[in-house]
Coordinates of N, CA and C in Angstrom, one line a residue:
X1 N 251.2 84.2 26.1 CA 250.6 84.5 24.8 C 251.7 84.9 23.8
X2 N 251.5 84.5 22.6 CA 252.5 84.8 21.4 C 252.1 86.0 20.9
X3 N 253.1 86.8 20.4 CA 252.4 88.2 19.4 C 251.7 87.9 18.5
X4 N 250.8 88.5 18.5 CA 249.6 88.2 17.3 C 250.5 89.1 16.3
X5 N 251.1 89.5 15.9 CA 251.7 90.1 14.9 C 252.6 89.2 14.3
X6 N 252.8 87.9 14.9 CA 254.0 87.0 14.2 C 252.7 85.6 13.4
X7 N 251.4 85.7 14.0 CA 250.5 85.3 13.7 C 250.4 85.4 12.1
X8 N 250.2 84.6 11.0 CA 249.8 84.8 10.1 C 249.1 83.4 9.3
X9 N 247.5 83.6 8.6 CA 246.6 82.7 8.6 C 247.4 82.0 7.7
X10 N 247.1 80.4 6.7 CA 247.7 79.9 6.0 C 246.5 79.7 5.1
X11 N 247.0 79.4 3.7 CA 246.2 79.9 2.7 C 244.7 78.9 2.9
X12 N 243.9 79.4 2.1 CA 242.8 78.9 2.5 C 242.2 77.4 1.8
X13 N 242.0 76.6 2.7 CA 242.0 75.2 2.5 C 240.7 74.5 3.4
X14 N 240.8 73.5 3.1 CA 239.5 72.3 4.0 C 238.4 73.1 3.9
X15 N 237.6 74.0 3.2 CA 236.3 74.2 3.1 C 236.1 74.1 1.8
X16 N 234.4 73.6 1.8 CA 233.5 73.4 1.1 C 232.3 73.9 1.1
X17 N 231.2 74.0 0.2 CA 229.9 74.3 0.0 C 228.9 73.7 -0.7
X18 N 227.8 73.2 -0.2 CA 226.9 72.4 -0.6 C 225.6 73.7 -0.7
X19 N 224.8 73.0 -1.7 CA 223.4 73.6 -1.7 C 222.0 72.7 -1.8
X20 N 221.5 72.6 -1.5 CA 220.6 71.9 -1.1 C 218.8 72.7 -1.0
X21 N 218.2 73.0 -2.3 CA 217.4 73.9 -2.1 C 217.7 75.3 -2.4
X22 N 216.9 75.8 -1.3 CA 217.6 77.3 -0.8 C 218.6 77.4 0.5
X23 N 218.9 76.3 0.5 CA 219.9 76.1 1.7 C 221.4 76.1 1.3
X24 N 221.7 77.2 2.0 CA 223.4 76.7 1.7 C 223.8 76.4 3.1
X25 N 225.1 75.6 3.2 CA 226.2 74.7 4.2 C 227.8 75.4 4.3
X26 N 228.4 75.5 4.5 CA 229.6 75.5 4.9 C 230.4 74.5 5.4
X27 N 230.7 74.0 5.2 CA 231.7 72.4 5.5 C 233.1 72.8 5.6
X28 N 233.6 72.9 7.1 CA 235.1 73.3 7.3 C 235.4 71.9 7.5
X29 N 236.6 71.6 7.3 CA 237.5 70.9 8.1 C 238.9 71.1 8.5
X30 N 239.3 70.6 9.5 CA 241.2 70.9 9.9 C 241.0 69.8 11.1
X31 N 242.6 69.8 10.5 CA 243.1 68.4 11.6 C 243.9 68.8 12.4
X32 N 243.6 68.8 13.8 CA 244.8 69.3 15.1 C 245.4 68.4 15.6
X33 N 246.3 68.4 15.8 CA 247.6 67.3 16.9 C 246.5 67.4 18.3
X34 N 245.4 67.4 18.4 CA 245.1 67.1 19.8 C 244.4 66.1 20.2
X35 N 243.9 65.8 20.9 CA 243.0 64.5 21.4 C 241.4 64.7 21.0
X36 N 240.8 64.3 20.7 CA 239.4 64.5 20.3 C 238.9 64.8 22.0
X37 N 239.1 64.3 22.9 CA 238.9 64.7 24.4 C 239.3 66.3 24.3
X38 N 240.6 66.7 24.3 CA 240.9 67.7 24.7 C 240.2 68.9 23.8
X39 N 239.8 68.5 22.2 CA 238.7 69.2 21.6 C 237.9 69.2 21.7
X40 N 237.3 68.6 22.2 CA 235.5 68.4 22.7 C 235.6 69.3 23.8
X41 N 236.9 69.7 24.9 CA 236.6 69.8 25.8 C 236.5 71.9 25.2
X42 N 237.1 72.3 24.4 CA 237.4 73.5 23.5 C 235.9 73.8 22.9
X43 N 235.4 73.1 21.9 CA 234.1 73.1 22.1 C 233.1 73.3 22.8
X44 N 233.0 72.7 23.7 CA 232.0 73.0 24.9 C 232.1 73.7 26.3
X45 N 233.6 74.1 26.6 CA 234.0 74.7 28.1 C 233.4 76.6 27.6
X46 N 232.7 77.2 28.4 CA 233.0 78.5 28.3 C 234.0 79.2 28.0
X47 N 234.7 78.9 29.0 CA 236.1 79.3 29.3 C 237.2 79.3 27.9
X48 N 237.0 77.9 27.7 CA 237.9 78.1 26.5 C 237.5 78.7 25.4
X49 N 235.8 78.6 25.2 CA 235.1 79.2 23.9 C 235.4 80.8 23.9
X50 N 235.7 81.5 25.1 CA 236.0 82.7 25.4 C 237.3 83.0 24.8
X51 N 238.4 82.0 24.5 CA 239.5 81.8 24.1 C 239.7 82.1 22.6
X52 N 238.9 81.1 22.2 CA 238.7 81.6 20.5 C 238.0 81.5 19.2
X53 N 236.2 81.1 19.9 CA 235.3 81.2 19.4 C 234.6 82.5 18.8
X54 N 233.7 82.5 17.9 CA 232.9 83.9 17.6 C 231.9 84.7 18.7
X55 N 232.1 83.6 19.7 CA 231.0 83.7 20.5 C 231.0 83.3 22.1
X56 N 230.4 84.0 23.1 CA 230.2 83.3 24.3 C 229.2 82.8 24.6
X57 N 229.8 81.7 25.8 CA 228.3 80.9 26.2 C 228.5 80.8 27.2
X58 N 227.6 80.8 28.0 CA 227.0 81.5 29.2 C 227.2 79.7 30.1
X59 N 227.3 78.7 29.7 CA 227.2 77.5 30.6 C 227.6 76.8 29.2
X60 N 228.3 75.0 29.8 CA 228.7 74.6 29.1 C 227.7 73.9 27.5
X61 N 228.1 73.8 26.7 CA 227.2 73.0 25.4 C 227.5 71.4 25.5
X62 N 228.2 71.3 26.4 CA 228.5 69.3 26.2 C 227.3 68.6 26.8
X63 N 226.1 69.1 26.8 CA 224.8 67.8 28.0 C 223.8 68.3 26.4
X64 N 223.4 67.4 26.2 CA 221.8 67.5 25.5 C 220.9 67.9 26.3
X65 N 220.2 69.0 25.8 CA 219.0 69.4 26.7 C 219.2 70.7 27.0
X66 N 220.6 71.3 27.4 CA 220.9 72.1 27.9 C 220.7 73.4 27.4
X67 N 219.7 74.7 28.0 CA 219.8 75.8 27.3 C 220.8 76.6 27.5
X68 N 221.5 77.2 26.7 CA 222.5 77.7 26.6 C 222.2 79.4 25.8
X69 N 223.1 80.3 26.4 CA 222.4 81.9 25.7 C 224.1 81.9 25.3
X70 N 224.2 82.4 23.5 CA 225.5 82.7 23.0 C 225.4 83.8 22.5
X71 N 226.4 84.6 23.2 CA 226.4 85.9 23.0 C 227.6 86.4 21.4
X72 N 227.3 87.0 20.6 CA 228.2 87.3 19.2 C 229.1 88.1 20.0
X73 N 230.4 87.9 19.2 CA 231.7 88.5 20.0 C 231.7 89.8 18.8
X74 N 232.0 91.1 19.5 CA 232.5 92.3 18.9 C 231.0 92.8 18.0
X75 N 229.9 92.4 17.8 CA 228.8 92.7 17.3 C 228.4 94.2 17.5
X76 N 227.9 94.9 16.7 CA 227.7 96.6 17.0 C 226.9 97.1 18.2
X77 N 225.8 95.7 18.6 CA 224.7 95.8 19.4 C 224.8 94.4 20.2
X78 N 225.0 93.8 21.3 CA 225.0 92.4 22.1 C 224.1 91.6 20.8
X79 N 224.3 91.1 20.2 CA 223.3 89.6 19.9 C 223.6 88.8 20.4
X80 N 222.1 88.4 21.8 CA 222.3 87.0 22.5 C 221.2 85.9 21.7
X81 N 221.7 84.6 21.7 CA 220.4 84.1 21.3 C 220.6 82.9 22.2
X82 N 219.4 82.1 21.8 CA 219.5 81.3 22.8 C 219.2 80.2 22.3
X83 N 220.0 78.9 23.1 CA 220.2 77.6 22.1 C 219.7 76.4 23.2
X84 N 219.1 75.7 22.4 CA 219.1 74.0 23.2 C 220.4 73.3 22.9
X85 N 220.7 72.4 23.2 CA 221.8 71.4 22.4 C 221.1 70.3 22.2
X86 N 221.2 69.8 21.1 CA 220.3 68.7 20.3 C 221.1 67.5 20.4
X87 N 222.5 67.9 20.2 CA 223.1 66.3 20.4 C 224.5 66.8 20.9
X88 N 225.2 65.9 21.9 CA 226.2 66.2 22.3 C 226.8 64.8 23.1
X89 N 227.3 64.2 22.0 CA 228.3 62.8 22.0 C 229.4 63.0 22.2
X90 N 230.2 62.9 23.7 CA 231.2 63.1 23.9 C 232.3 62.0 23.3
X91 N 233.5 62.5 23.0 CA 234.0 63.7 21.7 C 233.8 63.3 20.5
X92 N 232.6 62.9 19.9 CA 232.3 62.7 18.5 C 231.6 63.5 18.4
X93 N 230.4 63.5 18.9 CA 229.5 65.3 18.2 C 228.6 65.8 18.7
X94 N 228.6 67.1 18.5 CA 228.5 68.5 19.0 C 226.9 69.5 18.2
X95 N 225.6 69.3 18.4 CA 224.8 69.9 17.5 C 224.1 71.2 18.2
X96 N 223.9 72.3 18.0 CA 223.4 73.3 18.9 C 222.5 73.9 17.3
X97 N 222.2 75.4 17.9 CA 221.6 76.6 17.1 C 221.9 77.4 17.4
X98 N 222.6 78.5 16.6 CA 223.9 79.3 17.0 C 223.2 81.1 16.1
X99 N 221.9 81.5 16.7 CA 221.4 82.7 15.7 C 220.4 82.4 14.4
X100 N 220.1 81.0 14.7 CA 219.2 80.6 13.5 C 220.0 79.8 12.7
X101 N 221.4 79.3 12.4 CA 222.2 79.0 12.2 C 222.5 77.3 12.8
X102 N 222.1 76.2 11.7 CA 222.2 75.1 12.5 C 224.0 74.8 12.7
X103 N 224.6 74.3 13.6 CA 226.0 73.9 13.6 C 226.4 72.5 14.3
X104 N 227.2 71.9 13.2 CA 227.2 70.8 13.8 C 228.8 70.2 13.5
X105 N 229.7 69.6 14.7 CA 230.6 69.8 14.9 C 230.9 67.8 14.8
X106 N 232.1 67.9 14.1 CA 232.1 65.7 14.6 C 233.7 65.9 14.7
X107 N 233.8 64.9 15.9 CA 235.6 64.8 16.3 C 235.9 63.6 15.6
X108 N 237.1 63.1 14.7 CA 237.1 61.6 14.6 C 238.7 61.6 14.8
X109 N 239.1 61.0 15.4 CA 240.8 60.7 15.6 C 240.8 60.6 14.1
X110 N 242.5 61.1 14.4 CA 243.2 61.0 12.9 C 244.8 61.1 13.2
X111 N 245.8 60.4 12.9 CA 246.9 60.0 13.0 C 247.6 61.4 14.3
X112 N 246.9 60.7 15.9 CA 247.3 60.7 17.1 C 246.3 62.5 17.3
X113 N 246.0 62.7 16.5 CA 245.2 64.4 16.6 C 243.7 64.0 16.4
X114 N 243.3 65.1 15.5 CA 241.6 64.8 15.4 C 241.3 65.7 14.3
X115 N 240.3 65.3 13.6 CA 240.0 65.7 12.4 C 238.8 66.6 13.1
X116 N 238.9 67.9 12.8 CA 236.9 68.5 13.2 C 236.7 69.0 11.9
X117 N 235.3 68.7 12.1 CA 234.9 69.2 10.9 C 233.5 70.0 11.6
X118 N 233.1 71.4 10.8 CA 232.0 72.0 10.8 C 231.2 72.1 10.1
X119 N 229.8 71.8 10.2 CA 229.1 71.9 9.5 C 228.0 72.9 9.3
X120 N 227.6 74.1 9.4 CA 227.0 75.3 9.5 C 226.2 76.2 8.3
X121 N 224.9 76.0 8.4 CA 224.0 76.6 7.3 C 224.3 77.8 6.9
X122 N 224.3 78.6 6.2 CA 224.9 80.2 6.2 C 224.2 80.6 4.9
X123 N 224.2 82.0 4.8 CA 223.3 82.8 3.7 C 224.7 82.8 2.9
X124 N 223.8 82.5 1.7 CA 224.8 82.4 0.3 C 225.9 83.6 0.5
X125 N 225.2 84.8 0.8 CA 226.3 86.4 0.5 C 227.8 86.5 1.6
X126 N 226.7 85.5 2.4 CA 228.5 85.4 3.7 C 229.3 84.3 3.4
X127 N 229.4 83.0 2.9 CA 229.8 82.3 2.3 C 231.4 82.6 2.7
X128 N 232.0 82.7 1.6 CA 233.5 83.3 2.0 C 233.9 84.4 3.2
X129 N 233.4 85.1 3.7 CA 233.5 85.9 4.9 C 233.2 84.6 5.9
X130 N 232.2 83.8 6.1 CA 232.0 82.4 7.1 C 233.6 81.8 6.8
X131 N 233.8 81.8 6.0 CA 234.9 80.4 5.8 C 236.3 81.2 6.5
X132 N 236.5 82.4 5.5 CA 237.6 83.0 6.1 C 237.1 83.3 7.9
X133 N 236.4 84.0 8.3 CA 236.1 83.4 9.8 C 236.6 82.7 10.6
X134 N 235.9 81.8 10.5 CA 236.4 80.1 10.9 C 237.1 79.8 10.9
X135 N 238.1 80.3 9.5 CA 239.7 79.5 9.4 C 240.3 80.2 10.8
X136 N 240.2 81.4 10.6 CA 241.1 81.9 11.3 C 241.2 81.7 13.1
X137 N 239.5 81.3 13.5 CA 239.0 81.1 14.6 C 239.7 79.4 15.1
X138 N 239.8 78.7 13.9 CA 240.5 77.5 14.1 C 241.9 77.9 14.2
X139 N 242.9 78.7 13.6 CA 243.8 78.7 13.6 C 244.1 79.0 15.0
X140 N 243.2 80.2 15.7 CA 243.6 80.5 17.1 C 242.9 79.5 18.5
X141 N 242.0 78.5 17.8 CA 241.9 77.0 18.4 C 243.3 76.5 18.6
X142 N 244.0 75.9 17.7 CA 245.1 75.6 17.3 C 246.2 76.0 18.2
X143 N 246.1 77.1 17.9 CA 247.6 78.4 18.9 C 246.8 77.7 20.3
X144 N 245.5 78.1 21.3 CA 245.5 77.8 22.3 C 246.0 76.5 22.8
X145 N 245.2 75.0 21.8 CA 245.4 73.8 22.4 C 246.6 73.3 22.3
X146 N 247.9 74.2 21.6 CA 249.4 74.0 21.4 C 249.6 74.9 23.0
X147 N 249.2 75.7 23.5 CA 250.0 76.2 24.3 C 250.2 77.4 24.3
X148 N 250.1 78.0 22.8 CA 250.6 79.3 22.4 C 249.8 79.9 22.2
X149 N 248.8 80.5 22.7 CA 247.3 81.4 22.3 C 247.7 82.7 22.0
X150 N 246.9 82.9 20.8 CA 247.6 84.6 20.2 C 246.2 85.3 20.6
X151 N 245.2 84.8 21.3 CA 243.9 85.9 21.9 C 242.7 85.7 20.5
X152 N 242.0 85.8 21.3 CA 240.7 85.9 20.2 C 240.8 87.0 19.1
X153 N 240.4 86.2 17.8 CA 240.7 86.9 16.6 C 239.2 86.4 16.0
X154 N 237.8 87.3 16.2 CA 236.5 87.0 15.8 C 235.6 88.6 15.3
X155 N 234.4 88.4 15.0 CA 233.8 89.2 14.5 C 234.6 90.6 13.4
X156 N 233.9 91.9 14.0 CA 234.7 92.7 13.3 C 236.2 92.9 12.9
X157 N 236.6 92.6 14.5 CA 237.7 92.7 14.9 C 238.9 91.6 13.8
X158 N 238.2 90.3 13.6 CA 238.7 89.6 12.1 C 238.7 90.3 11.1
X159 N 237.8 91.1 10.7 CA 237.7 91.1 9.4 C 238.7 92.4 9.1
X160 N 239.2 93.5 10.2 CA 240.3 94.4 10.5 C 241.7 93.7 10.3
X161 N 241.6 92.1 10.5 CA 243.0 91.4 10.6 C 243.6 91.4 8.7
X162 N 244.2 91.8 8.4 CA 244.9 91.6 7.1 C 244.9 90.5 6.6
X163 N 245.1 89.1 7.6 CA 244.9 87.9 6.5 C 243.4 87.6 6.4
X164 N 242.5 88.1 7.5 CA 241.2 87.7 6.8 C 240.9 88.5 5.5
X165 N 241.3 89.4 5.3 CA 241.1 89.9 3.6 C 241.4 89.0 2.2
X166 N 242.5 88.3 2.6 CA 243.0 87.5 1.7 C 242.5 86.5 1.9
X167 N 241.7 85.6 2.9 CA 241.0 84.6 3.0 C 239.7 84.8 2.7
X168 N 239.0 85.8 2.9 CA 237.9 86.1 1.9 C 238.2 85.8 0.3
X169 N 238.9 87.0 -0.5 CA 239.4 86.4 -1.6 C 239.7 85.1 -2.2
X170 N 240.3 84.3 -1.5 CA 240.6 83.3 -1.6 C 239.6 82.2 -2.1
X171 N 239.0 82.0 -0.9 CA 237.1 81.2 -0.8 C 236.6 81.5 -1.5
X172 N 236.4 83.0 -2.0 CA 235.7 83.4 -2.8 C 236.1 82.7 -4.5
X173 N 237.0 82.8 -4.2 CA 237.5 82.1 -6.0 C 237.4 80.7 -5.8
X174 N 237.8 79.7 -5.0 CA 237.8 78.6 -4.7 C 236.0 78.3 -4.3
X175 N 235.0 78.8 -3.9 CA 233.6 78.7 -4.4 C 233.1 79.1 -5.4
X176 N 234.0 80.1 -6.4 CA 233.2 80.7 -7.8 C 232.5 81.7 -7.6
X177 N 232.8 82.4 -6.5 CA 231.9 83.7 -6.2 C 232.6 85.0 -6.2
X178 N 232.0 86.4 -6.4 CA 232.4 86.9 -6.3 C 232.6 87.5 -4.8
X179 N 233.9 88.0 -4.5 CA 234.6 88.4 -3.2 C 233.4 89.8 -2.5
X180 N 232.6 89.2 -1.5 CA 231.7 90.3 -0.8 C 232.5 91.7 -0.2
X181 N 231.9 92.2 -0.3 CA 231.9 94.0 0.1 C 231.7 94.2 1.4
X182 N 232.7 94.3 2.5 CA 231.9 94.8 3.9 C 232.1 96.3 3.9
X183 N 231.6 97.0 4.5 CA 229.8 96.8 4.7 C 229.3 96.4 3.4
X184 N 228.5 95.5 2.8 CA 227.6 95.7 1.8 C 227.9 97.3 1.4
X185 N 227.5 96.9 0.1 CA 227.4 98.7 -0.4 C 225.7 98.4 -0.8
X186 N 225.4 100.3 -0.2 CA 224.1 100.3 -0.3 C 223.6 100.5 -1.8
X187 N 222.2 100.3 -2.3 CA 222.7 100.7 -3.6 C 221.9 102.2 -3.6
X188 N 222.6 102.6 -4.3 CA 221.9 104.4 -4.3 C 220.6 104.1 -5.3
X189 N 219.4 105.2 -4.9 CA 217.9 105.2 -6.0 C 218.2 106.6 -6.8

C-alpha cells in the first residue's frame, strides 16, 4: 500500500448532470488502463468492493437475480439495504439498487483500458458531494487495479480528506450550484 498522504485527487472532470422531471442523474465517467474483465471483476467481487467502494456487499453483484445486502461504509448508524441485480452483462453492464438509488455501471474498451461510466439517480442537494465522492472512490479503484492501493477513502471519512473539499467546490461551479454545507445547517425558528 502507497501513503495516502502522497495521494492527491485530480481536478474535477468526467461528470455530468441530467434532469429529467424531478429526477436528477449523476453521470461519472473515467477511463482506466485496465481490461473491462479485470473491472467488472472490481465491480462485482466483495472483496475488492471492500477495497474501494462506498459500500459492502455481502455476496457477489455479477449474476442477475441475485439478492445482495450493501452495507454504507463509515455511516453514523449500519445502513444495510438490500438489492436484487437487474442486469449484469459480463463486463459490459452492471444494474443494481444501492438505498433507493438506481446505479448503473457500462464497461466499453477504450484504447487497451476501459471507459466506466456511472450512472446514479441522486437528490439534487448531494449532487456535488455524489460526484466529488466518486471521483475520489474511482481514483482509489485506479491506485488498487494499478497495484498501488492507498485504502479505502468513502463516506465520512472522504469528506475529512482535504481534496474532497475542493472537489465539492469544484462540481459545484462546474454544475452551477451552490457548494453544499456538511452537516446541512439547521435553520434556526
Amino acid at each position: 500500500m502507497i501513503d495516502r498522504e502522497q495521494y492527491t485527487p485530480g481536478p474535477a472532470s468526467g461528470a455530468q448532470v441530467r434532469k429529467d422531471g424531478d429526477k436528477w442523474t449523476l453521470i461519472l465517467v473515467r477511463e482506466l488502463r485496465h481490461s473491462p474483465e479485470k473491472v467488472w471483476r472490481a465491480l462485482t467481487d466483495p472483496a475488492h468492493l471492500r477495497e474501494w467502494s462506498p459500500f459492502d456487499a455481502d455476496r457477489s453483484l455479477g449474476t442477475v437475480g441475485t439478492t445482495v445486502k450493501l452495507t454504507t461504509v463509515g455511516a453514523p448508524t449500519p445502513h444495510v439495504s438490500e438489492t436484487t441485480v437487474t442486469r449484469a452483462d459480463a463486463p459490459k453492464r452492471l444494474e443494481y439498487n444501492w438505498g433507493g438509488f438506481d446505479m448503473r455501471w457500462e464497461l466499453e474498451p477504450s484504447g487497451g483500458g476501459t471507459r466506466l461510466t456511472l450512472w446514479t439517480n441522486i437528490d439534487r442537494r448531494f449532487i456535488s458531494m455524489g460526484a466529488a465522492g466518486w471521483h475520489i472512490c474511482f481514483d482509489v479503484l485506479d491506485h488498487l487495479l494499478s497495484g498501488t492501493p492507498v485504502g479505502r477513502i468513502a463516506g465520512p471519512e472522504a469528506m475529512k480528506f482535504g481534496g474532497w473539499q475542493r472537489l465539492n467546490a469544484e462540481y459545484a461551479r462546474q454544475f452551477g450550484i451552490e457548494v453544499p454545507s456538511w452537516p446541512p445547517k439547521v435553520a434556526e425558528s
